[in-house]
């Protein structure tokens, strides 16, 4: 019996690639050269299954060009805003993602951004690395003086799997937790956090606000001008979800004019070509979308995609199916 043909669009972990090779007729991308969007549909039409990353764009046009061979796209990401889900469904192409295994990694980067933004890590690092520390005026009350986390209130937007872990970790820093979510979560999951059914009601209470919801039409610009204006001047905005949840104009305007204290951002609209105004802001601590980027997590995400492919062709249960 001929083995199903599987394409892996980018380099994934060695162990996951090995497992695929053992079971399928596999085309790996060992050089990790991105497949240009213009060639993606044509290439995928030669395969029964694809393992993809969030760098690959599977839009309506892609699915309209499918010839019926491709049966599954297993993404190595939790977020699937790069995939037109209704279009995939219409073409009966199964979409799986890789949730849960990255929750701790993203929570860790969230805390890194909180600390980085609050304690002026960007300015401190630049000063040391530029060799200018020796010339700086180091005084007791101003020099690199930031904001504390202990005893402060963290508002979480999206109390899902990642939001709840962030809440737990932040409690370890002595923070109080409040949250906004589509629905109030059970007392068992809420762990004492106070629920707000309206994001704008929560904003004035936040010393820190961190976004943990997926990018959907409903959450686009969930942090908009109105919400940002309700934050206090010492507030710090954190985003490890997707850039689309933030209105860049509103956030940049607030940072430029010190209407809020700082931001810590791992994700941006139009990555990696982010709005260049972010680059000039000393009060914006930025990372290049590395929320899940630790070796163990990336290996686990790779394995999850492979296991979803295996499940599909073995007709067993998917680990995580979107549609
Ligand atoms: C990372 O951003 C992911 O969606 O997995």
PDB file of C-alpha atoms and ligand atoms in Angstrom:
ATOM      1  CA  UNK A   1       0.000   0.000   0.000  1.00  0.00           C
ATOM      2  CA  UNK A   2       1.401   3.414  -0.879  1.00  0.00           C
ATOM      3  CA  UNK A   3       2.079   5.625   2.079  1.00  0.00           C
ATOM      4  CA  UNK A   4       0.259   8.974   2.340  1.00  0.00           C
ATOM      5  CA  UNK A   5       2.369  11.886   1.126  1.00  0.00           C
ATOM      6  CA  UNK A   6       3.051  14.524   3.779  1.00  0.00           C
ATOM      7  CA  UNK A   7       4.604  17.954   3.301  1.00  0.00           C
ATOM      8  CA  UNK A   8       6.223  19.795   6.201  1.00  0.00           C
ATOM      9  CA  UNK A   9       6.314  23.465   5.208  1.00  0.00           C
ATOM     10  CA  UNK A  10       9.121  24.509   7.580  1.00  0.00           C
ATOM     11  CA  UNK A  11      11.718  22.794   9.787  1.00  0.00           C
ATOM     12  CA  UNK A  12      10.163  21.136  12.851  1.00  0.00           C
ATOM     13  CA  UNK A  13      11.876  19.161  15.625  1.00  0.00           C
ATOM     14  CA  UNK A  14      14.190  16.290  14.604  1.00  0.00           C
ATOM     15  CA  UNK A  15      12.288  13.683  16.613  1.00  0.00           C
ATOM     16  CA  UNK A  16       8.983  14.704  15.064  1.00  0.00           C
ATOM     17  CA  UNK A  17      10.506  14.568  11.571  1.00  0.00           C
ATOM     18  CA  UNK A  18      11.911  11.132  12.335  1.00  0.00           C
ATOM     19  CA  UNK A  19       8.518   9.853  13.447  1.00  0.00           C
ATOM     20  CA  UNK A  20       6.945  11.176  10.247  1.00  0.00           C
ATOM     21  CA  UNK A  21       9.624   9.529   8.106  1.00  0.00           C
ATOM     22  CA  UNK A  22       8.910   6.207   9.784  1.00  0.00           C
ATOM     23  CA  UNK A  23       5.245   6.311   8.806  1.00  0.00           C
ATOM     24  CA  UNK A  24       4.770   8.401   5.670  1.00  0.00           C
ATOM     25  CA  UNK A  25       6.236   9.460   2.366  1.00  0.00           C
ATOM     26  CA  UNK A  26       7.536  12.773   3.657  1.00  0.00           C
ATOM     27  CA  UNK A  27       8.905  15.959   2.116  1.00  0.00           C
ATOM     28  CA  UNK A  28      10.776  17.833   4.814  1.00  0.00           C
ATOM     29  CA  UNK A  29      12.031  21.383   4.593  1.00  0.00           C
ATOM     30  CA  UNK A  30      15.457  20.850   6.116  1.00  0.00           C
ATOM     31  CA  UNK A  31      16.750  24.178   4.781  1.00  0.00           C
ATOM     32  CA  UNK A  32      13.719  25.888   6.316  1.00  0.00           C
ATOM     33  CA  UNK A  33      13.095  27.984   3.247  1.00  0.00           C
ATOM     34  CA  UNK A  34       9.577  29.434   3.317  1.00  0.00           C
ATOM     35  CA  UNK A  35       7.288  28.365   0.474  1.00  0.00           C
ATOM     36  CA  UNK A  36       6.172  31.593  -1.230  1.00  0.00           C
ATOM     37  CA  UNK A  37       2.438  32.184  -0.928  1.00  0.00           C
ATOM     38  CA  UNK A  38       2.090  32.100  -4.747  1.00  0.00           C
ATOM     39  CA  UNK A  39       3.351  28.481  -4.803  1.00  0.00           C
ATOM     40  CA  UNK A  40       1.640  27.200  -1.659  1.00  0.00           C
ATOM     41  CA  UNK A  41      -1.607  25.904  -3.203  1.00  0.00           C
ATOM     42  CA  UNK A  42       0.131  24.279  -6.170  1.00  0.00           C
ATOM     43  CA  UNK A  43       2.631  22.578  -3.846  1.00  0.00           C
ATOM     44  CA  UNK A  44       0.027  21.406  -1.318  1.00  0.00           C
ATOM     45  CA  UNK A  45      -2.098  19.888  -4.110  1.00  0.00           C
ATOM     46  CA  UNK A  46       0.558  17.176  -4.435  1.00  0.00           C
ATOM     47  CA  UNK A  47       0.125  16.013  -0.835  1.00  0.00           C
ATOM     48  CA  UNK A  48      -2.435  14.174   1.324  1.00  0.00           C
ATOM     49  CA  UNK A  49      -1.438  16.014   4.488  1.00  0.00           C
ATOM     50  CA  UNK A  50       0.507  19.129   5.409  1.00  0.00           C
ATOM     51  CA  UNK A  51       2.247  20.151   8.610  1.00  0.00           C
ATOM     52  CA  UNK A  52       2.315  23.930   8.641  1.00  0.00           C
ATOM     53  CA  UNK A  53       3.380  26.830  10.811  1.00  0.00           C
ATOM     54  CA  UNK A  54       1.692  30.140  11.538  1.00  0.00           C
ATOM     55  CA  UNK A  55       3.994  31.712   8.915  1.00  0.00           C
ATOM     56  CA  UNK A  56       1.983  29.949   6.160  1.00  0.00           C
ATOM     57  CA  UNK A  57      -1.148  31.689   4.978  1.00  0.00           C
ATOM     58  CA  UNK A  58      -4.089  29.439   4.113  1.00  0.00           C
ATOM     59  CA  UNK A  59      -6.716  31.904   2.985  1.00  0.00           C
ATOM     60  CA  UNK A  60      -9.926  31.499   0.986  1.00  0.00           C
ATOM     61  CA  UNK A  61      -8.017  31.739  -2.260  1.00  0.00           C
ATOM     62  CA  UNK A  62      -5.758  28.865  -1.140  1.00  0.00           C
ATOM     63  CA  UNK A  63      -8.724  26.608  -0.380  1.00  0.00           C
ATOM     64  CA  UNK A  64     -10.479  27.586  -3.627  1.00  0.00           C
ATOM     65  CA  UNK A  65      -7.417  26.293  -5.460  1.00  0.00           C
ATOM     66  CA  UNK A  66      -7.398  22.876  -3.805  1.00  0.00           C
ATOM     67  CA  UNK A  67      -7.818  19.908  -6.158  1.00  0.00           C
ATOM     68  CA  UNK A  68      -9.332  17.517  -3.586  1.00  0.00           C
ATOM     69  CA  UNK A  69      -6.170  15.609  -2.641  1.00  0.00           C
ATOM     70  CA  UNK A  70      -5.205  17.465   0.531  1.00  0.00           C
ATOM     71  CA  UNK A  71      -7.169  16.113   3.497  1.00  0.00           C
ATOM     72  CA  UNK A  72      -5.528  17.653   6.561  1.00  0.00           C
ATOM     73  CA  UNK A  73      -3.471  20.642   7.632  1.00  0.00           C
ATOM     74  CA  UNK A  74      -1.868  20.079  11.023  1.00  0.00           C
ATOM     75  CA  UNK A  75      -0.572  23.357  12.371  1.00  0.00           C
ATOM     76  CA  UNK A  76       2.277  23.510  14.886  1.00  0.00           C
ATOM     77  CA  UNK A  77       0.722  26.626  16.454  1.00  0.00           C
ATOM     78  CA  UNK A  78      -2.139  27.128  18.882  1.00  0.00           C
ATOM     79  CA  UNK A  79      -3.410  30.255  17.075  1.00  0.00           C
ATOM     80  CA  UNK A  80      -5.003  29.649  13.677  1.00  0.00           C
ATOM     81  CA  UNK A  81      -5.810  33.134  12.497  1.00  0.00           C
ATOM     82  CA  UNK A  82      -3.598  32.362   9.450  1.00  0.00           C
ATOM     83  CA  UNK A  83      -6.153  29.757   8.303  1.00  0.00           C
ATOM     84  CA  UNK A  84      -9.587  30.525   6.838  1.00  0.00           C
ATOM     85  CA  UNK A  85     -11.511  27.966   8.875  1.00  0.00           C
ATOM     86  CA  UNK A  86     -14.907  28.260   7.106  1.00  0.00           C
ATOM     87  CA  UNK A  87     -13.146  27.858   3.733  1.00  0.00           C
ATOM     88  CA  UNK A  88     -11.304  24.755   5.008  1.00  0.00           C
ATOM     89  CA  UNK A  89     -14.587  23.329   6.244  1.00  0.00           C
ATOM     90  CA  UNK A  90     -16.269  23.943   2.915  1.00  0.00           C
ATOM     91  CA  UNK A  91     -13.515  21.952   1.214  1.00  0.00           C
ATOM     92  CA  UNK A  92     -13.671  19.191   3.881  1.00  0.00           C
ATOM     93  CA  UNK A  93     -10.060  19.779   4.854  1.00  0.00           C
ATOM     94  CA  UNK A  94      -9.396  18.977   8.488  1.00  0.00           C
ATOM     95  CA  UNK A  95      -7.500  21.553  10.520  1.00  0.00           C
ATOM     96  CA  UNK A  96      -5.717  20.687  13.750  1.00  0.00           C
ATOM     97  CA  UNK A  97      -3.629  22.915  16.020  1.00  0.00           C
ATOM     98  CA  UNK A  98      -1.164  22.475  18.902  1.00  0.00           C
ATOM     99  CA  UNK A  99      -2.652  23.888  22.108  1.00  0.00           C
ATOM    100  CA  UNK A 100      -1.779  23.320  25.781  1.00  0.00           C
ATOM    101  CA  UNK A 101       1.825  22.176  25.375  1.00  0.00           C
ATOM    102  CA  UNK A 102       2.854  25.836  25.048  1.00  0.00           C
ATOM    103  CA  UNK A 103       0.835  27.293  27.922  1.00  0.00           C
ATOM    104  CA  UNK A 104       3.702  27.457  30.412  1.00  0.00           C
ATOM    105  CA  UNK A 105       6.128  28.840  27.829  1.00  0.00           C
ATOM    106  CA  UNK A 106       3.778  31.679  26.880  1.00  0.00           C
ATOM    107  CA  UNK A 107       3.035  32.396  30.539  1.00  0.00           C
ATOM    108  CA  UNK A 108       6.766  32.639  31.207  1.00  0.00           C
ATOM    109  CA  UNK A 109       7.236  35.146  28.387  1.00  0.00           C
ATOM    110  CA  UNK A 110       4.260  37.109  29.712  1.00  0.00           C
ATOM    111  CA  UNK A 111       6.039  37.456  33.058  1.00  0.00           C
ATOM    112  CA  UNK A 112       9.252  38.356  31.240  1.00  0.00           C
ATOM    113  CA  UNK A 113       7.411  41.165  29.429  1.00  0.00           C
ATOM    114  CA  UNK A 114       5.821  42.379  32.652  1.00  0.00           C
ATOM    115  CA  UNK A 115       9.170  42.517  34.401  1.00  0.00           C
ATOM    116  CA  UNK A 116      10.925  43.928  31.350  1.00  0.00           C
ATOM    117  CA  UNK A 117       8.408  46.716  30.865  1.00  0.00           C
ATOM    118  CA  UNK A 118       8.058  47.525  34.567  1.00  0.00           C
ATOM    119  CA  UNK A 119      11.769  47.530  35.377  1.00  0.00           C
ATOM    120  CA  UNK A 120      13.052  49.288  32.243  1.00  0.00           C
ATOM    121  CA  UNK A 121      14.981  46.234  31.028  1.00  0.00           C
ATOM    122  CA  UNK A 122      15.278  47.630  27.497  1.00  0.00           C
ATOM    123  CA  UNK A 123      16.839  50.881  28.687  1.00  0.00           C
ATOM    124  CA  UNK A 124      19.075  49.076  31.177  1.00  0.00           C
ATOM    125  CA  UNK A 125      20.320  46.572  28.638  1.00  0.00           C
ATOM    126  CA  UNK A 126      20.943  49.249  26.004  1.00  0.00           C
ATOM    127  CA  UNK A 127      22.886  51.355  28.497  1.00  0.00           C
ATOM    128  CA  UNK A 128      25.159  48.477  29.520  1.00  0.00           C
ATOM    129  CA  UNK A 129      25.707  47.111  26.009  1.00  0.00           C
ATOM    130  CA  UNK A 130      26.395  50.532  24.522  1.00  0.00           C
ATOM    131  CA  UNK A 131      29.196  51.079  27.023  1.00  0.00           C
ATOM    132  CA  UNK A 132      27.530  54.286  28.209  1.00  0.00           C
ATOM    133  CA  UNK A 133      26.792  53.209  31.788  1.00  0.00           C
ATOM    134  CA  UNK A 134      30.110  54.648  32.977  1.00  0.00           C
ATOM    135  CA  UNK A 135      29.023  58.064  31.686  1.00  0.00           C
ATOM    136  CA  UNK A 136      25.464  57.914  33.031  1.00  0.00           C
ATOM    137  CA  UNK A 137      24.234  59.960  35.963  1.00  0.00           C
ATOM    138  CA  UNK A 138      23.371  57.236  38.430  1.00  0.00           C
ATOM    139  CA  UNK A 139      21.185  58.674  41.128  1.00  0.00           C
ATOM    140  CA  UNK A 140      19.066  56.975  43.731  1.00  0.00           C
ATOM    141  CA  UNK A 141      15.601  58.212  42.873  1.00  0.00           C
ATOM    142  CA  UNK A 142      15.579  58.297  39.068  1.00  0.00           C
ATOM    143  CA  UNK A 143      18.192  56.042  37.559  1.00  0.00           C
ATOM    144  CA  UNK A 144      16.354  53.081  35.971  1.00  0.00           C
ATOM    145  CA  UNK A 145      13.622  53.385  38.555  1.00  0.00           C
ATOM    146  CA  UNK A 146      10.572  51.475  37.403  1.00  0.00           C
ATOM    147  CA  UNK A 147       7.391  50.056  38.862  1.00  0.00           C
ATOM    148  CA  UNK A 148       6.766  47.138  41.259  1.00  0.00           C
ATOM    149  CA  UNK A 149       4.677  44.046  40.578  1.00  0.00           C
ATOM    150  CA  UNK A 150       4.174  42.891  44.169  1.00  0.00           C
ATOM    151  CA  UNK A 151       0.775  43.881  45.512  1.00  0.00           C
ATOM    152  CA  UNK A 152      -0.373  45.264  42.149  1.00  0.00           C
ATOM    153  CA  UNK A 153      -3.468  44.253  40.206  1.00  0.00           C
ATOM    154  CA  UNK A 154      -3.219  42.305  36.971  1.00  0.00           C
ATOM    155  CA  UNK A 155      -6.223  42.411  34.638  1.00  0.00           C
ATOM    156  CA  UNK A 156      -6.368  39.426  32.330  1.00  0.00           C
ATOM    157  CA  UNK A 157      -8.267  39.674  29.052  1.00  0.00           C
ATOM    158  CA  UNK A 158      -9.193  36.095  28.149  1.00  0.00           C
ATOM    159  CA  UNK A 159      -9.206  33.669  31.074  1.00  0.00           C
ATOM    160  CA  UNK A 160      -8.518  30.581  28.976  1.00  0.00           C
ATOM    161  CA  UNK A 161      -5.749  28.035  29.374  1.00  0.00           C
ATOM    162  CA  UNK A 162      -2.881  30.525  29.059  1.00  0.00           C
ATOM    163  CA  UNK A 163      -4.622  33.342  30.939  1.00  0.00           C
ATOM    164  CA  UNK A 164      -5.187  31.057  33.925  1.00  0.00           C
ATOM    165  CA  UNK A 165      -1.536  29.989  34.083  1.00  0.00           C
ATOM    166  CA  UNK A 166      -0.455  33.626  33.875  1.00  0.00           C
ATOM    167  CA  UNK A 167      -2.831  34.339  36.775  1.00  0.00           C
ATOM    168  CA  UNK A 168      -1.293  31.544  38.827  1.00  0.00           C
ATOM    169  CA  UNK A 169       2.273  32.668  38.121  1.00  0.00           C
ATOM    170  CA  UNK A 170       1.448  36.321  38.799  1.00  0.00           C
ATOM    171  CA  UNK A 171      -0.005  35.342  42.168  1.00  0.00           C
ATOM    172  CA  UNK A 172       3.460  33.991  42.957  1.00  0.00           C
ATOM    173  CA  UNK A 173       4.608  37.586  42.503  1.00  0.00           C
ATOM    174  CA  UNK A 174       2.037  38.712  45.064  1.00  0.00           C
ATOM    175  CA  UNK A 175      -0.335  40.170  42.475  1.00  0.00           C
ATOM    176  CA  UNK A 176      -4.120  40.434  42.685  1.00  0.00           C
ATOM    177  CA  UNK A 177      -5.966  39.049  39.691  1.00  0.00           C
ATOM    178  CA  UNK A 178      -9.053  40.393  37.951  1.00  0.00           C
ATOM    179  CA  UNK A 179     -10.290  39.326  34.528  1.00  0.00           C
ATOM    180  CA  UNK A 180     -12.544  39.959  31.581  1.00  0.00           C
ATOM    181  CA  UNK A 181     -13.816  37.009  29.582  1.00  0.00           C
ATOM    182  CA  UNK A 182     -16.794  36.313  27.317  1.00  0.00           C
ATOM    183  CA  UNK A 183     -18.234  34.307  30.210  1.00  0.00           C
ATOM    184  CA  UNK A 184     -17.442  34.053  33.896  1.00  0.00           C
ATOM    185  CA  UNK A 185     -15.352  30.914  34.435  1.00  0.00           C
ATOM    186  CA  UNK A 186     -16.112  28.361  37.173  1.00  0.00           C
ATOM    187  CA  UNK A 187     -14.938  29.114  40.703  1.00  0.00           C
ATOM    188  CA  UNK A 188     -12.519  26.203  40.410  1.00  0.00           C
ATOM    189  CA  UNK A 189     -10.795  27.781  37.390  1.00  0.00           C
ATOM    190  CA  UNK A 190     -11.184  31.354  38.544  1.00  0.00           C
ATOM    191  CA  UNK A 191      -9.198  30.723  41.741  1.00  0.00           C
ATOM    192  CA  UNK A 192     -10.463  33.837  43.470  1.00  0.00           C
ATOM    193  CA  UNK A 193      -9.982  36.244  40.566  1.00  0.00           C
ATOM    194  CA  UNK A 194     -12.679  38.901  40.244  1.00  0.00           C
ATOM    195  CA  UNK A 195     -14.746  38.792  37.041  1.00  0.00           C
ATOM    196  CA  UNK A 196     -15.759  41.822  34.968  1.00  0.00           C
ATOM    197  CA  UNK A 197     -18.398  41.321  32.277  1.00  0.00           C
ATOM    198  CA  UNK A 198     -17.295  44.512  30.539  1.00  0.00           C
ATOM    199  CA  UNK A 199     -13.709  45.249  29.578  1.00  0.00           C
ATOM    200  CA  UNK A 200     -14.105  48.991  30.058  1.00  0.00           C
ATOM    201  CA  UNK A 201     -15.270  48.486  33.631  1.00  0.00           C
ATOM    202  CA  UNK A 202     -12.115  46.515  34.362  1.00  0.00           C
ATOM    203  CA  UNK A 203      -9.589  48.916  32.826  1.00  0.00           C
ATOM    204  CA  UNK A 204      -9.464  51.554  35.596  1.00  0.00           C
ATOM    205  CA  UNK A 205      -8.615  48.825  38.145  1.00  0.00           C
ATOM    206  CA  UNK A 206      -5.596  47.461  36.262  1.00  0.00           C
ATOM    207  CA  UNK A 207      -2.001  48.229  37.166  1.00  0.00           C
ATOM    208  CA  UNK A 208      -1.101  45.687  34.499  1.00  0.00           C
ATOM    209  CA  UNK A 209      -3.346  44.364  31.740  1.00  0.00           C
ATOM    210  CA  UNK A 210      -2.413  41.282  29.727  1.00  0.00           C
ATOM    211  CA  UNK A 211      -4.153  39.903  26.637  1.00  0.00           C
ATOM    212  CA  UNK A 212      -4.686  36.148  26.297  1.00  0.00           C
ATOM    213  CA  UNK A 213      -7.560  35.736  23.880  1.00  0.00           C
ATOM    214  CA  UNK A 214      -7.310  34.347  20.338  1.00  0.00           C
ATOM    215  CA  UNK A 215      -7.457  36.710  17.363  1.00  0.00           C
ATOM    216  CA  UNK A 216     -10.998  36.523  16.009  1.00  0.00           C
ATOM    217  CA  UNK A 217     -13.310  39.111  14.441  1.00  0.00           C
ATOM    218  CA  UNK A 218     -14.791  39.650  17.946  1.00  0.00           C
ATOM    219  CA  UNK A 219     -11.415  40.310  19.597  1.00  0.00           C
ATOM    220  CA  UNK A 220      -9.961  42.558  16.865  1.00  0.00           C
ATOM    221  CA  UNK A 221      -8.784  45.740  18.635  1.00  0.00           C
ATOM    222  CA  UNK A 222     -10.239  44.532  21.922  1.00  0.00           C
ATOM    223  CA  UNK A 223      -7.699  46.946  23.358  1.00  0.00           C
ATOM    224  CA  UNK A 224      -8.968  50.010  21.537  1.00  0.00           C
ATOM    225  CA  UNK A 225      -8.718  53.729  22.177  1.00  0.00           C
ATOM    226  CA  UNK A 226     -11.636  53.764  24.595  1.00  0.00           C
ATOM    227  CA  UNK A 227     -10.230  50.903  26.703  1.00  0.00           C
ATOM    228  CA  UNK A 228      -6.709  52.382  26.736  1.00  0.00           C
ATOM    229  CA  UNK A 229      -8.027  55.786  27.799  1.00  0.00           C
ATOM    230  CA  UNK A 230      -9.570  54.136  30.847  1.00  0.00           C
ATOM    231  CA  UNK A 231      -6.199  52.860  32.079  1.00  0.00           C
ATOM    232  CA  UNK A 232      -4.352  54.772  34.749  1.00  0.00           C
ATOM    233  CA  UNK A 233      -1.149  56.626  33.973  1.00  0.00           C
ATOM    234  CA  UNK A 234       0.945  53.997  35.748  1.00  0.00           C
ATOM    235  CA  UNK A 235      -0.633  51.076  33.844  1.00  0.00           C
ATOM    236  CA  UNK A 236       1.410  48.583  31.835  1.00  0.00           C
ATOM    237  CA  UNK A 237      -0.021  46.787  28.775  1.00  0.00           C
ATOM    238  CA  UNK A 238       1.192  43.288  27.908  1.00  0.00           C
ATOM    239  CA  UNK A 239       0.424  41.312  24.765  1.00  0.00           C
ATOM    240  CA  UNK A 240       1.466  37.736  23.981  1.00  0.00           C
ATOM    241  CA  UNK A 241      -1.684  36.842  22.024  1.00  0.00           C
ATOM    242  CA  UNK A 242      -1.807  38.324  18.514  1.00  0.00           C
ATOM    243  CA  UNK A 243      -1.139  41.863  17.288  1.00  0.00           C
ATOM    244  CA  UNK A 244      -4.678  42.137  15.950  1.00  0.00           C
ATOM    245  CA  UNK A 245      -6.087  42.416  19.475  1.00  0.00           C
ATOM    246  CA  UNK A 246      -4.516  45.874  19.851  1.00  0.00           C
ATOM    247  CA  UNK A 247      -5.268  49.141  18.064  1.00  0.00           C
ATOM    248  CA  UNK A 248      -1.688  50.252  17.369  1.00  0.00           C
ATOM    249  CA  UNK A 249      -2.596  53.907  16.867  1.00  0.00           C
ATOM    250  CA  UNK A 250      -4.269  54.077  20.262  1.00  0.00           C
ATOM    251  CA  UNK A 251      -1.505  52.216  22.116  1.00  0.00           C
ATOM    252  CA  UNK A 252       1.334  54.140  20.474  1.00  0.00           C
ATOM    253  CA  UNK A 253      -0.371  57.461  21.132  1.00  0.00           C
ATOM    254  CA  UNK A 254      -0.770  56.530  24.817  1.00  0.00           C
ATOM    255  CA  UNK A 255       2.887  55.447  25.094  1.00  0.00           C
ATOM    256  CA  UNK A 256       4.248  58.474  23.234  1.00  0.00           C
ATOM    257  CA  UNK A 257       2.349  60.855  25.471  1.00  0.00           C
ATOM    258  CA  UNK A 258       2.959  58.914  28.704  1.00  0.00           C
ATOM    259  CA  UNK A 259      -0.760  58.391  29.203  1.00  0.00           C
ATOM    260  CA  UNK A 260       0.205  54.916  30.364  1.00  0.00           C
ATOM    261  CA  UNK A 261       3.515  53.836  31.864  1.00  0.00           C
ATOM    262  CA  UNK A 262       4.778  51.158  29.474  1.00  0.00           C
ATOM    263  CA  UNK A 263       3.992  48.178  27.278  1.00  0.00           C
ATOM    264  CA  UNK A 264       5.564  44.754  26.863  1.00  0.00           C
ATOM    265  CA  UNK A 265       4.782  43.238  23.483  1.00  0.00           C
ATOM    266  CA  UNK A 266       5.701  39.904  21.917  1.00  0.00           C
ATOM    267  CA  UNK A 267       3.207  40.139  19.049  1.00  0.00           C
ATOM    268  CA  UNK A 268       2.393  42.821  16.500  1.00  0.00           C
ATOM    269  CA  UNK A 269       0.124  43.650  13.632  1.00  0.00           C
ATOM    270  CA  UNK A 270       1.778  42.815  10.330  1.00  0.00           C
ATOM    271  CA  UNK A 271       4.732  40.906  11.814  1.00  0.00           C
ATOM    272  CA  UNK A 272       7.632  41.210  11.289  1.00  0.00           C
ATOM    273  CA  UNK A 273       7.033  44.600   9.667  1.00  0.00           C
ATOM    274  CA  UNK A 274       5.655  46.159  12.821  1.00  0.00           C
ATOM    275  CA  UNK A 275       4.627  49.793  13.039  1.00  0.00           C
ATOM    276  CA  UNK A 276       7.989  51.567  13.187  1.00  0.00           C
ATOM    277  CA  UNK A 277       6.822  53.975  15.850  1.00  0.00           C
ATOM    278  CA  UNK A 278       7.222  51.079  18.334  1.00  0.00           C
ATOM    279  CA  UNK A 279      10.955  51.032  17.648  1.00  0.00           C
ATOM    280  CA  UNK A 280      11.426  54.541  18.947  1.00  0.00           C
ATOM    281  CA  UNK A 281       9.607  54.072  22.231  1.00  0.00           C
ATOM    282  CA  UNK A 282      11.791  53.555  25.283  1.00  0.00           C
ATOM    283  CA  UNK A 283       8.735  52.597  27.289  1.00  0.00           C
ATOM    284  CA  UNK A 284       7.899  49.692  24.991  1.00  0.00           C
ATOM    285  CA  UNK A 285       9.726  46.449  25.765  1.00  0.00           C
ATOM    286  CA  UNK A 286       9.518  44.293  22.655  1.00  0.00           C
ATOM    287  CA  UNK A 287      10.232  40.711  21.688  1.00  0.00           C
ATOM    288  CA  UNK A 288       9.970  39.061  18.241  1.00  0.00           C
ATOM    289  CA  UNK A 289       7.005  36.668  18.803  1.00  0.00           C
ATOM    290  CA  UNK A 290       8.846  34.114  20.929  1.00  0.00           C
ATOM    291  CA  UNK A 291       6.062  33.132  23.356  1.00  0.00           C
ATOM    292  CA  UNK A 292       6.383  29.399  22.736  1.00  0.00           C
ATOM    293  CA  UNK A 293      10.065  29.432  21.822  1.00  0.00           C
ATOM    294  CA  UNK A 294      11.812  27.096  24.177  1.00  0.00           C
ATOM    295  CA  UNK A 295      13.318  23.811  23.007  1.00  0.00           C
ATOM    296  CA  UNK A 296      11.001  21.483  24.928  1.00  0.00           C
ATOM    297  CA  UNK A 297       7.853  23.364  23.951  1.00  0.00           C
ATOM    298  CA  UNK A 298       8.724  23.570  20.269  1.00  0.00           C
ATOM    299  CA  UNK A 299       9.509  19.832  20.295  1.00  0.00           C
ATOM    300  CA  UNK A 300       6.164  19.096  21.971  1.00  0.00           C
ATOM    301  CA  UNK A 301       4.302  21.298  19.463  1.00  0.00           C
ATOM    302  CA  UNK A 302       6.040  19.535  16.576  1.00  0.00           C
ATOM    303  CA  UNK A 303       5.100  16.121  18.021  1.00  0.00           C
ATOM    304  CA  UNK A 304       1.508  17.195  18.479  1.00  0.00           C
ATOM    305  CA  UNK A 305       1.194  18.089  14.803  1.00  0.00           C
ATOM    306  CA  UNK A 306       2.760  14.774  13.817  1.00  0.00           C
ATOM    307  CA  UNK A 307       0.420  12.873  16.122  1.00  0.00           C
ATOM    308  CA  UNK A 308      -2.565  14.670  14.608  1.00  0.00           C
ATOM    309  CA  UNK A 309      -1.388  13.520  11.167  1.00  0.00           C
ATOM    310  CA  UNK A 310      -0.893   9.976  12.450  1.00  0.00           C
ATOM    311  CA  UNK A 311      -4.364  10.044  14.030  1.00  0.00           C
ATOM    312  CA  UNK A 312      -5.905  11.172  10.757  1.00  0.00           C
ATOM    313  CA  UNK A 313      -4.388   8.424   8.621  1.00  0.00           C
ATOM    314  CA  UNK A 314      -4.933   5.765  11.342  1.00  0.00           C
ATOM    315  CA  UNK A 315      -8.514   6.949  11.739  1.00  0.00           C
ATOM    316  CA  UNK A 316      -7.996   7.410  15.490  1.00  0.00           C
ATOM    317  CA  UNK A 317      -8.829  10.413  17.693  1.00  0.00           C
ATOM    318  CA  UNK A 318      -7.162  13.743  16.900  1.00  0.00           C
ATOM    319  CA  UNK A 319      -5.300  15.416  19.721  1.00  0.00           C
ATOM    320  CA  UNK A 320      -6.768  18.771  18.808  1.00  0.00           C
ATOM    321  CA  UNK A 321      -9.115  19.330  15.897  1.00  0.00           C
ATOM    322  CA  UNK A 322     -10.449  22.771  14.961  1.00  0.00           C
ATOM    323  CA  UNK A 323     -12.661  21.691  12.067  1.00  0.00           C
TER     324      UNK A 323
HETATM  325  C1  LIG B   1       2.076  31.017  18.697  1.00  0.00           C
HETATM  326  O1  LIG B   1       1.909  32.189  18.572  1.00  0.00           O
HETATM  327  C2  LIG B   1       1.081  30.023  18.430  1.00  0.00           C
HETATM  328  O2  LIG B   1      -0.040  30.374  18.032  1.00  0.00           O
HETATM  329  O3  LIG B   1       1.378  28.842  18.628  1.00  0.00           O
END
